[in-house]
Short mmCIF file of N, CA, C and O in Angstrom, two decimals:
data_model
loop_
_atom_site.label_atom_id
_atom_site.label_comp_id
_atom_site.label_asym_id
_atom_site.label_seq_id
_atom_site.Cartn_x
_atom_site.Cartn_y
_atom_site.Cartn_z
N UNK A 67 79.91 40.72 -32.26
CA UNK A 67 80.87 40.07 -31.05
C UNK A 67 80.72 38.68 -30.37
O UNK A 67 79.43 38.59 -30.06
N UNK A 68 81.68 38.48 -30.22
CA UNK A 68 81.49 36.78 -29.75
C UNK A 68 82.07 36.84 -28.58
O UNK A 68 83.01 37.49 -27.76
N UNK A 69 81.11 36.41 -27.39
CA UNK A 69 81.50 36.49 -25.62
C UNK A 69 81.80 34.88 -25.55
O UNK A 69 81.02 34.05 -26.25
N UNK A 70 82.72 34.65 -25.34
CA UNK A 70 82.95 33.15 -24.27
C UNK A 70 83.34 33.01 -23.12
O UNK A 70 83.77 33.90 -22.83
N UNK A 71 82.51 32.69 -22.27
CA UNK A 71 82.84 32.00 -20.74
C UNK A 71 83.54 30.77 -20.80
O UNK A 71 82.64 29.97 -20.53
N UNK A 72 84.55 30.91 -20.45
CA UNK A 72 84.79 29.14 -19.86
C UNK A 72 84.45 28.88 -18.01
O UNK A 72 84.29 30.17 -17.25
N UNK A 73 84.22 27.41 -17.60
CA UNK A 73 84.00 27.70 -16.60
C UNK A 73 84.38 25.78 -16.24
O UNK A 73 84.47 25.09 -17.62
N UNK A 74 84.52 25.69 -14.96
CA UNK A 74 84.95 23.63 -14.84
C UNK A 74 85.95 23.56 -14.07
O UNK A 74 86.42 23.18 -13.61
N UNK A 75 87.39 24.90 -14.19
CA UNK A 75 88.44 24.76 -13.30
C UNK A 75 88.69 24.88 -12.19
O UNK A 75 87.44 24.78 -11.51
N UNK A 76 89.57 24.44 -11.97
CA UNK A 76 89.88 24.02 -10.10
C UNK A 76 90.90 23.78 -9.51
O UNK A 76 91.82 23.52 -10.98
N UNK A 77 90.98 22.25 -8.55
CA UNK A 77 92.39 21.96 -7.82
C UNK A 77 91.54 20.19 -7.91
O UNK A 77 90.67 19.95 -7.32
N UNK A 78 92.56 19.71 -8.52
CA UNK A 78 92.84 18.26 -8.30
C UNK A 78 93.79 17.58 -8.13
O UNK A 78 95.08 18.33 -9.16
N UNK A 79 94.06 16.99 -7.84
CA UNK A 79 95.54 15.74 -7.68
C UNK A 79 95.59 15.06 -8.77
O UNK A 79 94.45 15.05 -9.98
N UNK A 80 96.75 15.09 -9.26
CA UNK A 80 97.47 13.97 -10.09
C UNK A 80 96.99 13.27 -10.48
O UNK A 80 96.11 11.85 -9.38
N UNK A 81 96.27 12.37 -11.81
CA UNK A 81 95.81 11.78 -12.16
C UNK A 81 93.81 11.56 -11.67
O UNK A 81 93.64 10.78 -12.47
N UNK A 82 93.58 12.70 -11.46
CA UNK A 82 91.90 13.28 -11.16
C UNK A 82 91.71 13.94 -12.70
O UNK A 82 92.28 13.94 -14.30
N UNK A 83 90.24 13.85 -12.48
CA UNK A 83 89.69 14.74 -13.84
C UNK A 83 89.07 15.76 -13.99
O UNK A 83 88.33 16.53 -12.62
N UNK A 84 88.82 16.79 -14.60
CA UNK A 84 88.55 17.89 -14.67
C UNK A 84 86.94 17.94 -16.51
O UNK A 84 87.95 17.66 -16.82
N UNK A 85 86.19 18.40 -15.76
CA UNK A 85 85.59 18.31 -17.85
C UNK A 85 85.30 20.21 -17.38
O UNK A 85 84.76 21.17 -16.78
N UNK A 86 85.75 20.69 -18.51
CA UNK A 86 85.63 22.38 -18.43
C UNK A 86 85.40 23.02 -19.97
O UNK A 86 84.78 21.67 -20.63
N UNK A 87 83.77 23.37 -19.68
CA UNK A 87 83.31 23.97 -20.75
C UNK A 87 83.42 25.19 -21.29
O UNK A 87 83.91 26.47 -20.36
N UNK A 88 83.19 25.65 -22.23
CA UNK A 88 83.40 27.14 -22.58
C UNK A 88 81.72 27.36 -23.22
O UNK A 88 81.52 26.71 -24.63
N UNK A 89 81.14 28.67 -22.94
CA UNK A 89 79.84 28.78 -23.33
C UNK A 89 80.20 29.99 -23.84
O UNK A 89 80.87 30.86 -23.29
N UNK A 90 79.31 30.31 -25.50
CA UNK A 90 79.16 31.46 -26.43
C UNK A 90 78.58 32.15 -26.21
O UNK A 90 76.94 31.40 -26.66
N UNK A 91 78.53 33.34 -26.39
CA UNK A 91 76.97 33.97 -27.05
C UNK A 91 77.15 34.24 -28.27
O UNK A 91 78.25 35.26 -28.31
N UNK A 92 76.43 33.81 -29.08
CA UNK A 92 76.60 33.97 -30.52
C UNK A 92 75.48 33.40 -31.29
O UNK A 92 74.75 32.21 -30.76
N UNK A 93 75.25 34.01 -31.99
CA UNK A 93 73.88 33.16 -33.10
C UNK A 93 73.69 32.23 -33.39
O UNK A 93 73.24 31.51 -33.32
N UNK A 94 75.15 32.37 -34.32
CA UNK A 94 75.40 30.62 -35.06
C UNK A 94 76.66 29.77 -34.73
O UNK A 94 77.43 30.18 -35.46
N UNK A 95 76.64 29.18 -33.44
CA UNK A 95 77.78 28.97 -33.35
C UNK A 95 78.72 27.54 -33.96
O UNK A 95 79.46 27.29 -34.05
N UNK A 96 77.70 27.04 -34.94
CA UNK A 96 78.05 26.13 -35.89
C UNK A 96 79.30 26.69 -37.39
O UNK A 96 79.16 25.93 -37.78
N UNK A 97 79.24 28.24 -36.85
CA UNK A 97 79.98 28.80 -37.78
C UNK A 97 81.85 29.00 -37.69
O UNK A 97 82.36 29.37 -38.06
N UNK A 98 81.78 28.90 -35.97
CA UNK A 98 82.88 28.72 -35.47
C UNK A 98 83.41 27.65 -34.96
O UNK A 98 83.40 26.20 -34.96
N UNK A 99 84.37 27.29 -35.87
CA UNK A 99 86.25 26.36 -35.16
C UNK A 99 86.05 26.82 -33.53
O UNK A 99 86.42 28.07 -33.51
N UNK A 100 86.58 26.20 -32.54
CA UNK A 100 86.97 25.95 -31.78
C UNK A 100 88.43 25.58 -31.09
O UNK A 100 88.36 24.81 -31.74
N UNK A 101 88.62 25.96 -30.10
CA UNK A 101 89.89 25.90 -30.04
C UNK A 101 90.12 25.98 -28.42
O UNK A 101 89.29 26.64 -27.85
N UNK A 102 91.15 25.16 -27.63
CA UNK A 102 91.68 25.11 -26.51
C UNK A 102 93.08 25.25 -26.06
O UNK A 102 93.63 24.57 -27.16
N UNK A 103 93.32 26.62 -25.37
CA UNK A 103 94.42 27.06 -25.02
C UNK A 103 95.08 26.74 -23.88
O UNK A 103 94.39 26.82 -23.24
N UNK A 104 95.80 26.80 -23.49
CA UNK A 104 96.65 27.30 -22.13
C UNK A 104 97.37 27.74 -21.89
O UNK A 104 98.83 28.31 -22.71
N UNK A 105 97.89 28.44 -20.61
CA UNK A 105 99.50 29.14 -20.32
C UNK A 105 99.62 29.48 -18.90
O UNK A 105 98.79 29.46 -17.88
N UNK A 106 100.61 28.35 -18.92
CA UNK A 106 101.81 28.49 -17.15
C UNK A 106 102.22 29.22 -16.91
O UNK A 106 102.67 29.88 -18.06
N UNK A 107 102.45 29.71 -15.73
CA UNK A 107 103.25 30.91 -15.51
C UNK A 107 104.74 30.68 -15.87
O UNK A 107 105.43 29.74 -16.35
N UNK A 108 105.09 32.27 -16.53
CA UNK A 108 105.94 32.36 -17.10
C UNK A 108 106.95 31.95 -18.89
O UNK A 108 107.28 31.51 -19.64
N UNK A 109 105.47 31.20 -19.24
CA UNK A 109 105.20 30.44 -20.53
C UNK A 109 104.27 31.25 -21.36
O UNK A 109 103.21 31.75 -21.14
N UNK A 110 104.66 30.92 -22.59
CA UNK A 110 104.05 31.17 -23.71
C UNK A 110 102.66 30.67 -24.07
O UNK A 110 102.28 29.58 -23.18
N UNK A 111 101.52 31.06 -24.45
CA UNK A 111 99.94 30.47 -24.45
C UNK A 111 100.54 29.37 -25.91
O UNK A 111 100.86 29.64 -26.68
N UNK A 112 100.05 28.06 -25.14
CA UNK A 112 100.23 27.09 -26.30
C UNK A 112 98.73 26.33 -26.56
O UNK A 112 98.04 26.09 -25.88
N UNK A 113 99.08 25.44 -27.94
CA UNK A 113 97.66 25.35 -28.04
C UNK A 113 97.24 23.54 -27.48
O UNK A 113 98.20 22.88 -27.57
N UNK A 114 95.91 23.29 -27.03
CA UNK A 114 95.99 22.42 -26.26
C UNK A 114 95.13 21.38 -27.84
O UNK A 114 95.14 19.89 -27.58
N UNK A 115 93.80 21.84 -27.98
CA UNK A 115 92.88 21.03 -28.91
C UNK A 115 92.22 22.25 -29.89
O UNK A 115 91.74 23.23 -29.32
N UNK A 116 91.21 21.53 -30.55
CA UNK A 116 90.64 22.41 -31.78
C UNK A 116 89.72 20.80 -32.38
O UNK A 116 90.35 20.27 -32.11
N UNK A 117 88.25 22.24 -32.55
CA UNK A 117 87.16 21.18 -33.28
C UNK A 117 86.60 21.94 -34.11
O UNK A 117 86.51 23.27 -34.10
N UNK A 118 86.43 21.28 -35.55
CA UNK A 118 85.80 21.91 -36.63
C UNK A 118 84.61 22.07 -36.49
O UNK A 118 84.03 21.65 -35.19
N UNK A 119 84.15 22.75 -36.82
CA UNK A 119 82.51 23.78 -36.90
C UNK A 119 81.29 22.36 -36.52
O UNK A 119 80.68 22.10 -36.18
N UNK A 120 82.11 21.17 -37.58
CA UNK A 120 80.79 20.12 -37.76
C UNK A 120 81.31 18.97 -36.50
O UNK A 120 80.24 18.52 -36.45
N UNK A 121 82.31 19.14 -35.56
CA UNK A 121 82.54 18.08 -34.28
C UNK A 121 83.01 17.17 -34.83
O UNK A 121 83.57 16.39 -34.03
N UNK A 122 83.09 16.83 -36.50
CA UNK A 122 83.76 15.97 -36.87
C UNK A 122 85.01 15.40 -37.44
O UNK A 122 85.81 14.54 -36.56
N UNK A 123 85.87 16.94 -37.38
CA UNK A 123 87.31 16.54 -36.64
C UNK A 123 88.08 17.20 -35.69
O UNK A 123 86.74 18.23 -35.37
N UNK A 124 88.72 16.83 -34.83
CA UNK A 124 89.30 17.49 -33.43
C UNK A 124 91.10 16.95 -34.36
O UNK A 124 91.59 16.36 -35.14
N UNK A 125 91.70 17.97 -33.37
CA UNK A 125 92.98 17.45 -33.31
C UNK A 125 93.87 18.06 -31.86
O UNK A 125 93.21 18.54 -31.18
N UNK A 126 95.19 17.61 -31.68
CA UNK A 126 95.47 17.49 -30.11
C UNK A 126 96.93 17.53 -30.08
O UNK A 126 97.36 17.27 -30.61
N UNK A 127 97.21 18.20 -29.19
CA UNK A 127 98.79 18.92 -29.36
C UNK A 127 98.77 17.31 -28.48
O UNK A 127 98.51 16.53 -27.70
N UNK A 128 100.38 16.63 -28.80
CA UNK A 128 100.77 15.53 -28.48
C UNK A 128 101.02 15.37 -27.02
O UNK A 128 100.20 14.04 -26.51
N UNK A 129 101.09 16.04 -26.52
CA UNK A 129 100.83 15.84 -24.71
C UNK A 129 99.86 15.32 -24.00
O UNK A 129 99.77 14.85 -22.83
N UNK A 130 98.54 15.37 -24.26
CA UNK A 130 97.27 15.68 -24.13
C UNK A 130 96.56 14.38 -24.63
O UNK A 130 95.36 13.92 -24.64
N UNK A 131 97.28 14.02 -25.89
CA UNK A 131 96.49 12.96 -26.30
C UNK A 131 96.36 11.68 -25.86
O UNK A 131 96.84 11.09 -25.34
N UNK A 132 95.15 10.43 -25.45
CA UNK A 132 94.81 9.84 -25.43
C UNK A 132 94.06 10.96 -23.62
O UNK A 132 93.58 9.70 -23.01
N UNK A 133 94.26 11.47 -23.01
CA UNK A 133 94.10 11.81 -21.69
C UNK A 133 92.43 13.15 -22.05
O UNK A 133 91.65 12.63 -21.41
N UNK A 134 92.90 13.23 -22.85
CA UNK A 134 91.70 15.08 -23.18
C UNK A 134 91.05 14.54 -24.37
O UNK A 134 91.93 13.87 -25.38
N UNK A 135 89.72 14.56 -24.00
CA UNK A 135 88.88 15.05 -25.53
C UNK A 135 88.03 16.56 -25.64
O UNK A 135 87.75 16.49 -24.77
N UNK A 136 88.43 16.67 -26.67
CA UNK A 136 87.29 18.05 -27.04
C UNK A 136 86.32 17.39 -28.04
O UNK A 136 85.76 16.84 -28.36
N UNK A 137 85.17 18.28 -27.76
CA UNK A 137 83.81 17.59 -28.01
C UNK A 137 82.78 19.16 -27.97
O UNK A 137 83.05 20.49 -27.33
N UNK A 138 81.71 19.02 -28.32
CA UNK A 138 81.55 20.32 -28.99
C UNK A 138 79.28 20.21 -28.95
O UNK A 138 79.31 18.91 -29.47
N UNK A 139 78.42 21.01 -28.70
CA UNK A 139 77.08 20.83 -28.29
C UNK A 139 76.64 22.50 -28.91
O UNK A 139 76.53 23.18 -28.53
N UNK A 140 76.33 21.66 -30.57
CA UNK A 140 76.16 23.24 -31.03
C UNK A 140 74.91 23.54 -30.67
O UNK A 140 74.72 25.00 -30.73
N UNK A 141 73.74 23.09 -30.15
CA UNK A 141 72.44 22.95 -30.03
C UNK A 141 72.88 24.13 -28.31
O UNK A 141 71.56 24.66 -28.05
N UNK A 142 73.96 23.90 -27.77
CA UNK A 142 73.80 24.47 -26.55
C UNK A 142 74.74 25.96 -26.55
O UNK A 142 74.81 25.87 -25.19
N UNK A 143 75.61 26.04 -27.82
CA UNK A 143 76.73 26.96 -28.00
C UNK A 143 77.60 27.09 -27.43
O UNK A 143 78.08 27.82 -26.90
N UNK A 144 77.64 25.59 -27.05
CA UNK A 144 78.99 24.93 -25.94
C UNK A 144 80.35 23.80 -26.37
O UNK A 144 79.65 23.04 -27.10
N UNK A 145 81.44 24.77 -25.99
CA UNK A 145 82.21 23.38 -26.02
C UNK A 145 83.21 23.13 -25.18
O UNK A 145 83.56 23.56 -23.65
N UNK A 146 83.63 21.50 -24.96
CA UNK A 146 83.98 21.35 -23.62
C UNK A 146 85.74 20.43 -23.75
O UNK A 146 85.99 20.50 -25.29
N UNK A 147 86.05 20.40 -22.90
CA UNK A 147 87.07 19.70 -22.94
C UNK A 147 87.35 19.08 -21.21
O UNK A 147 87.69 19.20 -20.40
N UNK A 148 87.51 17.75 -21.68
CA UNK A 148 87.30 16.76 -21.15
C UNK A 148 89.03 16.11 -20.38
O UNK A 148 89.49 15.78 -21.65
N UNK A 149 88.89 16.16 -19.07
CA UNK A 149 90.48 16.06 -19.67
C UNK A 149 90.72 14.78 -17.99
O UNK A 149 90.21 15.33 -16.86
N UNK A 150 91.36 14.01 -18.60
CA UNK A 150 91.77 12.79 -17.56
C UNK A 150 93.31 12.62 -17.52
O UNK A 150 93.93 13.02 -18.03
N UNK A 151 93.31 11.63 -16.29
CA UNK A 151 94.97 11.17 -15.95
C UNK A 151 95.53 12.85 -16.06
O UNK A 151 96.84 12.77 -16.34
N UNK A 152 94.94 14.09 -15.31
CA UNK A 152 95.23 14.89 -14.96
C UNK A 152 97.43 14.81 -14.01
O UNK A 152 97.03 14.22 -13.28
N UNK A 153 97.87 15.44 -15.02
CA UNK A 153 99.51 15.39 -14.62
C UNK A 153 99.66 17.10 -14.10
O UNK A 153 98.78 18.21 -14.54
N UNK A 154 100.65 17.34 -13.31
CA UNK A 154 100.77 18.49 -12.99
C UNK A 154 101.40 19.24 -13.64
O UNK A 154 101.31 20.61 -13.53
N UNK A 155 102.03 18.59 -14.96
CA UNK A 155 102.11 20.22 -15.98
C UNK A 155 101.21 20.11 -16.61
O UNK A 155 101.27 20.87 -17.48
N UNK A 156 99.79 20.05 -16.83
CA UNK A 156 99.26 20.35 -16.91
C UNK A 156 98.44 22.46 -16.32
O UNK A 156 97.76 22.46 -16.83
N UNK A 157 98.92 22.20 -15.07
CA UNK A 157 98.41 22.79 -14.79
C UNK A 157 98.81 24.50 -15.31
O UNK A 157 99.81 24.92 -15.97
N UNK A 158 97.72 25.57 -15.52
CA UNK A 158 97.73 26.17 -16.16
C UNK A 158 95.77 27.29 -16.36
O UNK A 158 95.46 26.54 -16.11
N UNK A 159 96.57 28.11 -16.85
CA UNK A 159 95.41 29.01 -17.40
C UNK A 159 94.16 28.50 -18.71
O UNK A 159 95.45 28.55 -19.90
N UNK A 160 92.96 28.16 -18.44
CA UNK A 160 93.04 26.88 -20.07
C UNK A 160 91.71 28.15 -20.18
O UNK A 160 91.32 28.86 -19.71
N UNK A 161 91.55 29.15 -21.58
CA UNK A 161 91.47 29.77 -22.22
C UNK A 161 90.32 28.61 -23.22
O UNK A 161 91.23 27.75 -24.39
N UNK A 162 89.39 29.70 -23.81
CA UNK A 162 89.07 28.91 -24.78
C UNK A 162 88.80 30.09 -26.14
O UNK A 162 88.70 31.01 -25.41
N UNK A 163 88.93 29.77 -27.31
CA UNK A 163 89.14 30.08 -28.25
C UNK A 163 87.60 29.82 -29.30
O UNK A 163 87.47 28.97 -30.07
N UNK A 164 87.73 31.09 -30.79
CA UNK A 164 86.69 30.93 -31.66
C UNK A 164 87.10 31.40 -32.80
O UNK A 164 87.66 32.74 -32.84
N UNK A 165 86.70 31.31 -33.86
CA UNK A 165 87.27 31.88 -35.39
C UNK A 165 85.76 31.24 -36.13
O UNK A 165 85.61 29.81 -35.69
N UNK A 166 85.54 32.08 -36.80
CA UNK A 166 84.95 31.47 -37.78
C UNK A 166 85.31 30.97 -39.40
O UNK A 166 86.33 31.35 -39.93
N UNK A 167 84.75 30.09 -39.81
CA UNK A 167 85.28 29.15 -40.66
C UNK A 167 84.29 28.81 -41.93
O UNK A 167 83.15 28.32 -41.34
N UNK A 168 84.83 28.99 -43.50
CA UNK A 168 83.61 28.59 -44.31
C UNK A 168 83.19 26.90 -44.35
O UNK A 168 81.81 26.53 -44.52
N UNK A 169 84.45 26.38 -44.60
CA UNK A 169 84.63 25.14 -44.46
C UNK A 169 84.34 24.30 -42.81
O UNK A 169 85.23 24.72 -41.96
N UNK A 170 83.33 23.76 -42.77
CA UNK A 170 83.05 23.29 -41.48
C UNK A 170 84.03 21.48 -40.99
O UNK A 170 83.64 21.74 -40.15
N UNK A 171 85.11 21.51 -41.91
CA UNK A 171 85.37 20.30 -41.54
C UNK A 171 87.13 21.28 -41.06
O UNK A 171 87.86 20.00 -40.87
N UNK A 172 87.41 22.21 -41.00
CA UNK A 172 88.82 23.06 -41.11
C UNK A 172 88.58 23.33 -39.43
O UNK A 172 88.04 23.78 -38.87
N UNK A 173 89.97 23.05 -38.99
CA UNK A 173 90.22 23.57 -37.70
C UNK A 173 91.86 24.43 -38.05
O UNK A 173 92.65 23.98 -38.92
N UNK A 174 92.02 24.34 -36.71
CA UNK A 174 93.32 25.13 -36.51
C UNK A 174 94.09 24.72 -35.27
O UNK A 174 93.68 25.37 -34.42
N UNK A 175 95.31 25.42 -35.19
CA UNK A 175 96.09 24.83 -33.58
C UNK A 175 96.77 25.86 -33.93
O UNK A 175 97.54 25.74 -32.81
N UNK A 176 96.82 27.19 -34.68
CA UNK A 176 97.70 28.80 -34.33
C UNK A 176 97.00 29.24 -33.81
O UNK A 176 95.99 29.84 -33.64
N UNK A 177 97.44 30.14 -32.74
CA UNK A 177 96.93 31.16 -31.55
C UNK A 177 96.09 32.23 -32.68
O UNK A 177 95.21 33.00 -32.38
N UNK A 178 96.97 32.57 -33.87
CA UNK A 178 96.86 33.89 -34.76
C UNK A 178 95.51 33.36 -35.53
O UNK A 178 95.25 34.27 -36.48
N UNK A 179 94.90 32.22 -35.72
CA UNK A 179 93.69 31.56 -36.42
C UNK A 179 92.85 31.99 -35.55
O UNK A 179 91.36 32.52 -36.09
N UNK A 180 93.13 32.71 -34.43
CA UNK A 180 91.63 32.89 -33.88
C UNK A 180 91.68 34.04 -33.17
O UNK A 180 92.26 35.04 -32.48
N UNK A 181 90.01 34.83 -33.80
CA UNK A 181 89.68 36.09 -32.99
C UNK A 181 89.13 36.39 -31.71
O UNK A 181 89.64 37.36 -31.30
N UNK A 182 88.26 35.32 -31.30
CA UNK A 182 87.41 35.72 -30.05
C UNK A 182 88.15 35.32 -29.03
O UNK A 182 88.72 33.05 -28.89
N UNK A 183 88.11 35.25 -27.70
CA UNK A 183 89.51 34.74 -26.89
C UNK A 183 88.29 35.10 -25.46
O UNK A 183 87.22 35.97 -24.84
N UNK A 184 87.77 33.77 -24.46
CA UNK A 184 87.51 33.98 -23.39
C UNK A 184 88.29 34.49 -22.32
O UNK A 184 89.71 35.53 -22.43
N UNK A 185 88.07 34.71 -20.78
CA UNK A 185 88.84 35.56 -20.27
C UNK A 185 89.67 34.01 -19.62
O UNK A 185 90.75 34.28 -18.52
N UNK A 186 89.46 33.12 -19.45
CA UNK A 186 90.46 32.18 -18.73
C UNK A 186 89.62 31.19 -17.90
O UNK A 186 89.32 32.23 -16.93
N UNK A 187 90.42 29.75 -17.33
CA UNK A 187 89.76 29.21 -15.91
C UNK A 187 91.08 28.49 -15.33
O UNK A 187 91.42 27.85 -16.43
N UNK A 188 91.11 28.81 -14.56
CA UNK A 188 92.45 28.21 -13.75
C UNK A 188 92.21 26.19 -13.71
O UNK A 188 91.35 26.38 -13.20
N UNK A 189 93.31 26.35 -13.68
CA UNK A 189 93.34 24.13 -13.65
C UNK A 189 94.85 24.41 -13.07
O UNK A 189 95.72 24.21 -13.43
N UNK A 190 94.41 23.58 -11.23
CA UNK A 190 95.77 22.99 -10.51
C UNK A 190 95.99 21.66 -10.29
O UNK A 190 94.93 21.09 -9.93
N UNK A 191 96.98 21.44 -10.25
CA UNK A 191 96.82 19.80 -10.35
C UNK A 191 98.19 19.29 -9.57
O UNK A 191 98.84 20.11 -10.18
N UNK A 192 97.67 19.28 -8.08
CA UNK A 192 98.65 19.07 -7.57
C UNK A 192 99.25 17.81 -7.48
O UNK A 192 98.73 16.62 -7.77
N UNK A 193 100.89 17.68 -6.91
CA UNK A 193 101.13 16.19 -6.93
C UNK A 193 101.20 15.09 -5.76
O UNK A 193 100.68 16.13 -4.84
#
């Protein structure tokens, strides 16, 4: 069983920054591809960013490219999402997700690919 705990959410003004963290309780964190998703009120959960097991490959949804950066520290069992130049439309609950992949360079932007999910952390961006 994999447990994921997000932290770092909060209220920030437009143009500001936040850094989300997701700590995983798992024996071998480096076996897992990690992703960040978000869900705004009344909308479906959508993909934000993903990072391969090795950390060598990342992928972002178009709306956050150049503003958000996903990274991981396999020694600390933690994945991060650095969010800069935040916009009101980034307001959502942000979820961390994990799935085990045999290929260290694989990643996924599909919700269905992820087996484990955290409880989420609220990010609110005021205009």
